[in-house]
mmCIF file of C-alpha atoms in Angstrom:
data_model
loop_
_atom_site.group_PDB
_atom_site.id
_atom_site.type_symbol
_atom_site.label_atom_id
_atom_site.label_comp_id
_atom_site.label_asym_id
_atom_site.label_seq_id
_atom_site.Cartn_x
_atom_site.Cartn_y
_atom_site.Cartn_z
ATOM 1 C CA MET A 1 19.346 1.892 -24.992
ATOM 2 C CA PHE A 2 19.120 2.102 -21.407
ATOM 3 C CA LYS A 3 22.720 2.347 -18.782
ATOM 4 C CA LEU A 4 21.982 2.320 -15.501
ATOM 5 C CA VAL A 5 23.227 1.972 -11.670
ATOM 6 C CA ALA A 6 20.247 -0.558 -9.957
ATOM 7 C CA VAL A 7 19.738 -0.958 -5.648
ATOM 8 C CA CYS A 8 16.817 -3.072 -4.974
ATOM 9 C CA ALA A 9 14.051 -1.443 -2.869
ATOM 10 C CA LEU A 10 15.710 1.070 0.041
ATOM 11 C CA LEU A 11 19.216 -0.143 -0.203
ATOM 12 C CA ALA A 12 22.187 1.943 -0.601
ATOM 13 C CA ILE A 13 22.432 4.014 -3.351
ATOM 14 C CA ALA A 14 25.927 5.179 -4.003
ATOM 15 C CA PHE A 15 28.489 4.398 -1.850
ATOM 16 C CA SER A 16 27.283 5.966 1.091
ATOM 17 C CA PHE A 17 23.337 6.073 1.018
ATOM 18 C CA ASP A 18 22.623 3.230 2.670
ATOM 19 C CA LEU A 19 18.447 3.262 4.684
ATOM 20 C CA GLY A 20 19.183 -0.706 5.327
ATOM 21 C CA GLU A 21 21.896 -0.275 7.833
ATOM 22 C CA LEU A 22 20.062 2.259 9.145
ATOM 23 C CA ASP A 23 18.041 1.468 13.161
ATOM 24 C CA GLU A 24 14.680 2.096 13.063
ATOM 25 C CA GLY A 25 14.516 4.855 14.905
ATOM 26 C CA THR A 26 16.904 6.929 12.412
ATOM 27 C CA TYR A 27 14.709 5.768 9.642
ATOM 28 C CA GLY A 28 11.383 6.933 11.028
ATOM 29 C CA SER A 29 13.104 10.124 11.196
ATOM 30 C CA LEU A 30 14.370 10.165 8.203
ATOM 31 C CA LEU A 31 10.895 9.244 7.151
ATOM 32 C CA ARG A 32 9.493 12.323 8.935
ATOM 33 C CA GLU A 33 11.335 15.283 7.730
ATOM 34 C CA GLN A 34 10.203 14.142 3.739
ATOM 35 C CA GLY A 35 7.110 14.332 5.573
ATOM 36 C CA PHE A 36 5.153 10.652 5.024
ATOM 37 C CA SER A 37 2.429 10.353 7.355
ATOM 38 C CA GLU A 38 2.034 8.251 10.763
ATOM 39 C CA GLU A 39 0.544 5.757 8.752
ATOM 40 C CA ASP A 40 2.330 5.482 6.077
ATOM 41 C CA ILE A 41 5.712 5.261 8.481
ATOM 42 C CA GLN A 42 4.223 2.645 10.585
ATOM 43 C CA GLN A 43 3.879 0.445 7.496
ATOM 44 C CA PHE A 44 7.105 1.258 6.574
ATOM 45 C CA LEU A 45 9.587 0.520 9.649
ATOM 46 C CA GLU A 46 7.360 -3.478 9.718
ATOM 47 C CA GLU A 47 8.635 -3.137 6.395
ATOM 48 C CA HIS A 48 12.132 -2.388 7.306
ATOM 49 C CA ARG A 49 11.622 -5.056 10.169
ATOM 50 C CA GLU A 50 10.991 -7.781 8.439
ATOM 51 C CA HIS A 51 13.864 -7.050 6.063
ATOM 52 C CA GLN A 52 16.335 -6.975 8.714
ATOM 53 C CA SER A 53 14.885 -10.523 9.592
ATOM 54 C CA ALA A 54 15.954 -12.202 6.524
ATOM 55 C CA VAL A 55 18.079 -15.424 6.949
ATOM 56 C CA SER A 56 20.829 -16.313 4.285
ATOM 57 C CA GLU A 57 21.351 -19.578 1.952
ATOM 58 C CA ASP A 58 23.997 -21.379 2.331
ATOM 59 C CA ILE A 59 24.422 -22.553 -1.759
ATOM 60 C CA PRO A 60 27.984 -22.583 -3.340
ATOM 61 C CA TRP A 61 29.349 -19.373 -4.140
ATOM 62 C CA HIS A 62 29.019 -20.201 -8.674
ATOM 63 C CA VAL A 63 25.451 -20.779 -7.600
ATOM 64 C CA ALA A 64 25.469 -17.638 -6.076
ATOM 65 C CA ARG A 65 27.307 -15.384 -8.246
ATOM 66 C CA GLY A 66 25.482 -17.566 -11.350
ATOM 67 C CA TYR A 67 28.363 -17.936 -13.533
ATOM 68 C CA ARG A 68 31.815 -19.485 -13.632
ATOM 69 C CA GLU A 69 35.069 -17.624 -11.989
ATOM 70 C CA CYS A 70 37.802 -17.711 -14.464
ATOM 71 C CA PRO A 71 40.520 -19.804 -12.057
ATOM 72 C CA GLU A 72 43.220 -16.047 -12.045
ATOM 73 C CA TYR A 73 40.598 -14.733 -10.439
ATOM 74 C CA ILE A 74 39.340 -17.058 -7.721
ATOM 75 C CA ARG A 75 40.125 -15.292 -4.281
ATOM 76 C CA ARG A 76 43.064 -16.638 -2.670
ATOM 77 C CA CYS A 77 42.260 -14.811 1.081
ATOM 78 C CA GLY A 78 42.538 -16.678 3.292
ATOM 79 C CA GLU A 79 40.997 -15.907 7.109
ATOM 80 C CA SER A 80 40.108 -12.880 5.422
ATOM 81 C CA CYS A 81 37.475 -14.294 2.928
ATOM 82 C CA THR A 82 34.940 -14.194 4.924
ATOM 83 C CA GLY A 83 30.826 -15.630 3.594
ATOM 84 C CA CYS A 84 29.718 -12.178 3.351
ATOM 85 C CA LEU A 85 31.399 -11.854 0.060
ATOM 86 C CA ARG A 86 29.676 -14.513 -0.708
ATOM 87 C CA PRO A 87 25.471 -12.517 -3.063
ATOM 88 C CA ARG A 88 22.865 -13.429 -2.312
ATOM 89 C CA LEU A 89 21.000 -15.316 -5.467
ATOM 90 C CA ARG A 90 19.558 -13.125 -8.345
ATOM 91 C CA ALA A 91 16.297 -15.012 -7.820
ATOM 92 C CA ASP A 92 15.323 -14.363 -4.040
ATOM 93 C CA ILE A 93 15.477 -11.021 -4.772
ATOM 94 C CA CYS A 94 13.405 -10.866 -7.948
ATOM 95 C CA ASP A 95 10.882 -12.501 -5.382
ATOM 96 C CA GLU A 96 11.640 -9.934 -3.165
ATOM 97 C CA CYS A 97 11.226 -7.060 -5.623
ATOM 98 C CA GLU A 98 10.053 -7.260 -9.021
ATOM 99 C CA CYS A 99 12.507 -7.223 -11.290
ATOM 100 C CA PRO A 100 12.668 -6.319 -14.747
ATOM 101 C CA ALA A 101 11.949 -9.032 -17.327
ATOM 102 C CA SER A 102 16.269 -10.101 -18.511
ATOM 103 C CA THR A 103 16.894 -13.235 -20.443
ATOM 104 C CA LYS A 104 19.918 -15.125 -18.811
ATOM 105 C CA VAL A 105 22.573 -15.746 -22.355
ATOM 106 C CA GLU A 106 23.718 -19.322 -21.294
ATOM 107 C CA SER A 107 27.758 -19.547 -22.399
ATOM 108 C CA SER A 108 30.497 -21.584 -21.548
ATOM 109 C CA ALA A 109 32.403 -18.368 -21.150
ATOM 110 C CA CYS A 110 34.255 -17.600 -17.651
ATOM 111 C CA GLY A 111 34.631 -14.348 -14.672
ATOM 112 C CA PHE A 112 30.518 -12.922 -16.114
ATOM 113 C CA ASN A 113 26.966 -13.129 -16.654
ATOM 114 C CA THR A 114 25.750 -12.178 -19.796
ATOM 115 C CA ARG A 115 21.491 -11.112 -19.289
ATOM 116 C CA VAL A 116 19.223 -8.903 -22.232
ATOM 117 C CA ILE A 117 17.216 -6.520 -20.121
ATOM 118 C CA ALA A 118 13.415 -6.052 -22.034
ATOM 119 C CA SER A 119 12.342 -3.333 -22.884
ATOM 120 C CA ALA A 120 10.355 -1.240 -20.192
ATOM 121 C CA LYS A 121 8.568 2.172 -18.256
ATOM 122 C CA TRP A 122 11.136 3.687 -15.629
ATOM 123 C CA ALA A 123 10.202 7.079 -13.707
ATOM 124 C CA THR A 124 13.312 8.644 -13.118
ATOM 125 C CA THR A 125 14.732 11.699 -12.560
ATOM 126 C CA ASP A 126 18.378 13.931 -13.199
ATOM 127 C CA VAL A 127 21.120 14.412 -9.865
ATOM 128 C CA ASP A 128 22.829 16.490 -8.588
ATOM 129 C CA THR A 129 26.018 15.475 -8.354
ATOM 130 C CA SER A 130 27.630 18.890 -7.213
ATOM 131 C CA THR A 131 25.678 18.386 -3.742
ATOM 132 C CA ASN A 132 27.005 15.785 -1.262
ATOM 133 C CA ASN A 133 22.796 15.298 -1.160
ATOM 134 C CA GLY A 134 21.780 15.040 -4.756
ATOM 135 C CA TYR A 135 21.578 11.248 -4.494
ATOM 136 C CA SER A 136 18.932 11.155 -1.706
ATOM 137 C CA ASP A 137 17.507 14.228 -2.902
ATOM 138 C CA ALA A 138 16.603 11.707 -6.328
ATOM 139 C CA PHE A 139 16.622 8.845 -3.990
ATOM 140 C CA TRP A 140 13.261 10.261 -2.396
ATOM 141 C CA ARG A 141 11.159 12.117 -5.474
ATOM 142 C CA LEU A 142 11.658 8.706 -6.222
ATOM 143 C CA PHE A 143 10.147 6.583 -2.928
ATOM 144 C CA LYS A 144 7.308 9.408 -3.219
ATOM 145 C CA TYR A 145 6.667 8.787 -6.625
ATOM 146 C CA ILE A 146 5.485 5.151 -6.067
ATOM 147 C CA ASN A 147 4.712 5.956 -2.175
ATOM 148 C CA LYS A 148 1.393 8.169 -4.029
ATOM 149 C CA ALA A 149 3.017 10.943 -5.171
ATOM 150 C CA ASN A 150 1.107 10.513 -8.301
ATOM 151 C CA ASP A 151 -1.768 11.630 -9.627
ATOM 152 C CA GLN A 152 -3.806 8.618 -8.399
ATOM 153 C CA GLY A 153 -1.854 8.804 -5.208
ATOM 154 C CA VAL A 154 -1.700 5.385 -4.810
ATOM 155 C CA ARG A 155 1.295 3.223 -3.007
ATOM 156 C CA MET A 156 2.622 0.539 -6.380
ATOM 157 C CA ALA A 157 4.770 -1.197 -4.562
ATOM 158 C CA SER A 158 6.378 -2.176 -0.704
ATOM 159 C CA ARG A 159 9.452 -2.932 -2.225
ATOM 160 C CA VAL A 160 11.190 -1.533 -6.060
ATOM 161 C CA PHE A 161 13.784 -2.415 -9.032
ATOM 162 C CA MET A 162 15.781 1.076 -8.584
ATOM 163 C CA VAL A 163 18.597 2.125 -10.996
ATOM 164 C CA LYS A 164 21.066 4.902 -11.223
ATOM 165 C CA LYS A 165 22.618 6.285 -14.659
ATOM 166 C CA TRP A 166 26.011 7.037 -14.795
ATOM 167 C CA THR A 167 27.374 8.847 -18.755
ATOM 168 C CA ILE A 168 30.778 8.725 -17.233
ATOM 169 C CA LYS A 169 33.357 11.275 -18.604
ATOM 170 C CA ASN A 170 36.847 9.942 -19.991
ATOM 171 C CA HIS A 171 37.691 7.338 -16.888
ATOM 172 C CA LEU A 172 35.121 5.373 -14.292
ATOM 173 C CA PHE A 173 34.478 7.946 -11.448
ATOM 174 C CA SER A 174 34.649 10.419 -13.170
ATOM 175 C CA VAL A 175 31.560 10.988 -13.711
ATOM 176 C CA LYS A 176 29.743 13.270 -16.561
ATOM 177 C CA SER A 177 25.830 13.365 -16.011
ATOM 178 C CA ALA A 178 23.828 11.182 -13.610
ATOM 179 C CA GLN A 179 20.074 10.132 -13.402
ATOM 180 C CA MET A 180 18.518 7.400 -11.294
ATOM 181 C CA ALA A 181 15.082 5.559 -11.629
ATOM 182 C CA PHE A 182 13.040 3.045 -10.476
ATOM 183 C CA TYR A 183 11.344 0.397 -12.392
ATOM 184 C CA ILE A 184 7.165 0.683 -12.785
ATOM 185 C CA PRO A 185 5.596 -2.685 -11.884
ATOM 186 C CA SER A 186 3.727 -4.595 -14.022
ATOM 187 C CA ALA A 187 0.405 -3.572 -12.642
ATOM 188 C CA TYR A 188 1.145 -0.005 -13.761
ATOM 189 C CA GLN A 189 3.704 -0.620 -16.876
ATOM 190 C CA ALA A 190 0.635 -0.138 -19.510
ATOM 191 C CA SER A 191 0.125 3.077 -17.816
ATOM 192 C CA PRO A 192 1.711 4.496 -15.009
ATOM 193 C CA PRO A 193 0.911 7.209 -12.492
ATOM 194 C CA SER A 194 1.675 10.800 -13.318
ATOM 195 C CA PRO A 195 4.175 12.563 -10.565
ATOM 196 C CA THR A 196 2.915 14.669 -9.218
ATOM 197 C CA ASP A 197 6.781 15.678 -9.021
ATOM 198 C CA ASP A 198 7.921 17.778 -12.317
ATOM 199 C CA GLN A 199 11.468 16.810 -11.698
ATOM 200 C CA VAL A 200 9.818 13.268 -11.324
ATOM 201 C CA SER A 201 9.255 12.065 -15.436
ATOM 202 C CA ILE A 202 8.327 8.707 -17.246
ATOM 203 C CA GLU A 203 10.298 6.604 -19.436
ATOM 204 C CA THR A 204 10.827 3.883 -21.518
ATOM 205 C CA TRP A 205 14.034 2.265 -22.061
ATOM 206 C CA ASP A 206 15.351 0.312 -25.499
ATOM 207 C CA GLU A 207 16.106 -3.083 -24.703
ATOM 208 C CA ALA A 208 20.001 -4.368 -23.060
ATOM 209 C CA THR A 209 22.057 -6.603 -23.229
ATOM 210 C CA THR A 210 23.856 -6.109 -19.702
ATOM 211 C CA TYR A 211 27.745 -8.147 -19.220
ATOM 212 C CA SER A 212 28.008 -8.625 -15.116
ATOM 213 C CA ARG A 213 30.515 -9.404 -12.292
ATOM 214 C CA THR A 214 28.651 -10.041 -9.104
ATOM 215 C CA TYR A 215 30.122 -10.651 -5.855
ATOM 216 C CA GLY A 216 28.691 -9.896 -1.311
ATOM 217 C CA GLY A 217 28.813 -7.805 0.953
ATOM 218 C CA VAL A 218 32.382 -5.724 1.640
ATOM 219 C CA GLU A 219 32.771 -3.116 4.098
ATOM 220 C CA ARG A 220 31.323 0.326 3.110
ATOM 221 C CA SER A 221 34.648 2.116 3.489
ATOM 222 C CA SER A 222 36.189 0.386 0.904
ATOM 223 C CA GLU A 223 33.125 -0.150 -1.346
ATOM 224 C CA ARG A 224 34.319 2.443 -4.447
ATOM 225 C CA LYS A 225 37.388 0.348 -4.367
ATOM 226 C CA PHE A 226 36.400 -2.479 -5.024
ATOM 227 C CA VAL A 227 34.141 -1.764 -7.795
ATOM 228 C CA LYS A 228 36.779 -0.291 -9.873
ATOM 229 C CA ARG A 229 38.328 -3.573 -8.810
ATOM 230 C CA GLU A 230 35.569 -5.949 -10.085
ATOM 231 C CA PHE A 231 35.197 -3.315 -13.540
ATOM 232 C CA ASN A 232 38.546 -3.740 -14.236
ATOM 233 C CA ILE A 233 38.244 -7.493 -14.106
ATOM 234 C CA LEU A 234 35.121 -7.246 -15.668
ATOM 235 C CA LYS A 235 37.165 -5.327 -18.672
ATOM 236 C CA ALA A 236 39.685 -8.124 -19.147
ATOM 237 C CA VAL A 237 37.115 -10.982 -19.331
ATOM 238 C CA LEU A 238 35.273 -9.682 -21.783
ATOM 239 C CA ALA A 239 38.145 -8.576 -23.786
ATOM 240 C CA LYS A 240 39.169 -12.911 -23.273
ATOM 241 C CA GLU A 241 35.730 -13.209 -25.274
ATOM 242 C CA ASP A 242 37.225 -10.192 -27.834
ATOM 243 C CA ILE A 243 33.703 -8.451 -26.194
ATOM 244 C CA THR A 244 34.222 -4.921 -26.545
ATOM 245 C CA PRO A 245 31.545 -3.033 -24.380
ATOM 246 C CA ASP A 246 30.095 0.837 -24.040
ATOM 247 C CA SER A 247 32.826 2.081 -21.845
ATOM 248 C CA SER A 248 30.990 4.983 -21.787
ATOM 249 C CA THR A 249 28.257 4.155 -18.422
ATOM 250 C CA TYR A 250 28.819 1.951 -15.835
ATOM 251 C CA MET A 251 25.487 -0.126 -13.722
ATOM 252 C CA ILE A 252 25.697 -1.525 -10.095
ATOM 253 C CA PHE A 253 22.139 -3.660 -9.580
ATOM 254 C CA GLN A 254 23.343 -3.348 -5.311
ATOM 255 C CA ASP A 255 20.678 -5.190 -3.166
ATOM 256 C CA LEU A 256 21.942 -4.557 0.522
ATOM 257 C CA VAL A 257 19.496 -6.551 3.632
ATOM 258 C CA PRO A 258 21.544 -6.045 7.189
ATOM 259 C CA GLY A 259 23.987 -9.774 7.291
ATOM 260 C CA CYS A 260 26.116 -10.984 6.686
ATOM 261 C CA ALA A 261 25.581 -13.398 2.741
ATOM 262 C CA LEU A 262 22.003 -11.250 2.180
ATOM 263 C CA GLN A 263 23.643 -8.629 -0.389
ATOM 264 C CA ARG A 264 24.684 -9.056 -4.352
ATOM 265 C CA THR A 265 26.054 -6.551 -5.943
ATOM 266 C CA GLU A 266 26.281 -6.353 -10.161
ATOM 267 C CA VAL A 267 28.880 -4.376 -11.925
ATOM 268 C CA THR A 268 27.179 -3.712 -15.178
ATOM 269 C CA MET A 269 28.818 -2.735 -18.593
ATOM 270 C CA PHE A 270 26.765 -2.506 -21.479
ATOM 271 C CA ALA A 271 27.442 -4.521 -25.075
#
């Protein structure tokens, strides 16, 4: 079984590393610090501009979430409840960023989605959680791998589905170990290029059943509190259905495009 926290493309890692919120100058400086060529940097910046010009869609909340919310958890927040909390459609994200193959399990239950994620190959690297730069360092290792730091010298995709795996000690946010990974695009699944960095490896992860809740954009300062709340609700709605998930691992999928109603976070647990 694979266990992970997911992020799409050049976006948020953990709760603090968010390339989507960077201005063009800062992003360009970061790329230069990482040793990318000016030709590659200009291509990355052009993609960054296109990403920031995206326009949100006005869709019903239950469609955006992908499930019917339980009545006791419908937010009654008055003026503080903005459309920014409404998540972006998962299908739209996967159109831009190749997601791993998965099947939604239809259910009459409220408050969560169930998906079966197919077995696939991933590029992985360990995260040093003892340092402030652990997540960003891991990100750049994987980002470089898909952008020519491989034995074929190929750029594998402009956007990829990225994950972070947390192994938990005894409670949420007490992290025993962490691993970050990029989904290998389908064009390279059969024979992925070998990484040139020995801290990056290729792994095949088994099929997994996941349970998730979804929301849109929140203030970065309140992200940790919001995520913990959503995980607690997820466990409660699963308990109503007599489902006991694996409590040793927690997963987050995030696509944090700048702009109201353009973001999506899925807090997820595994069967």
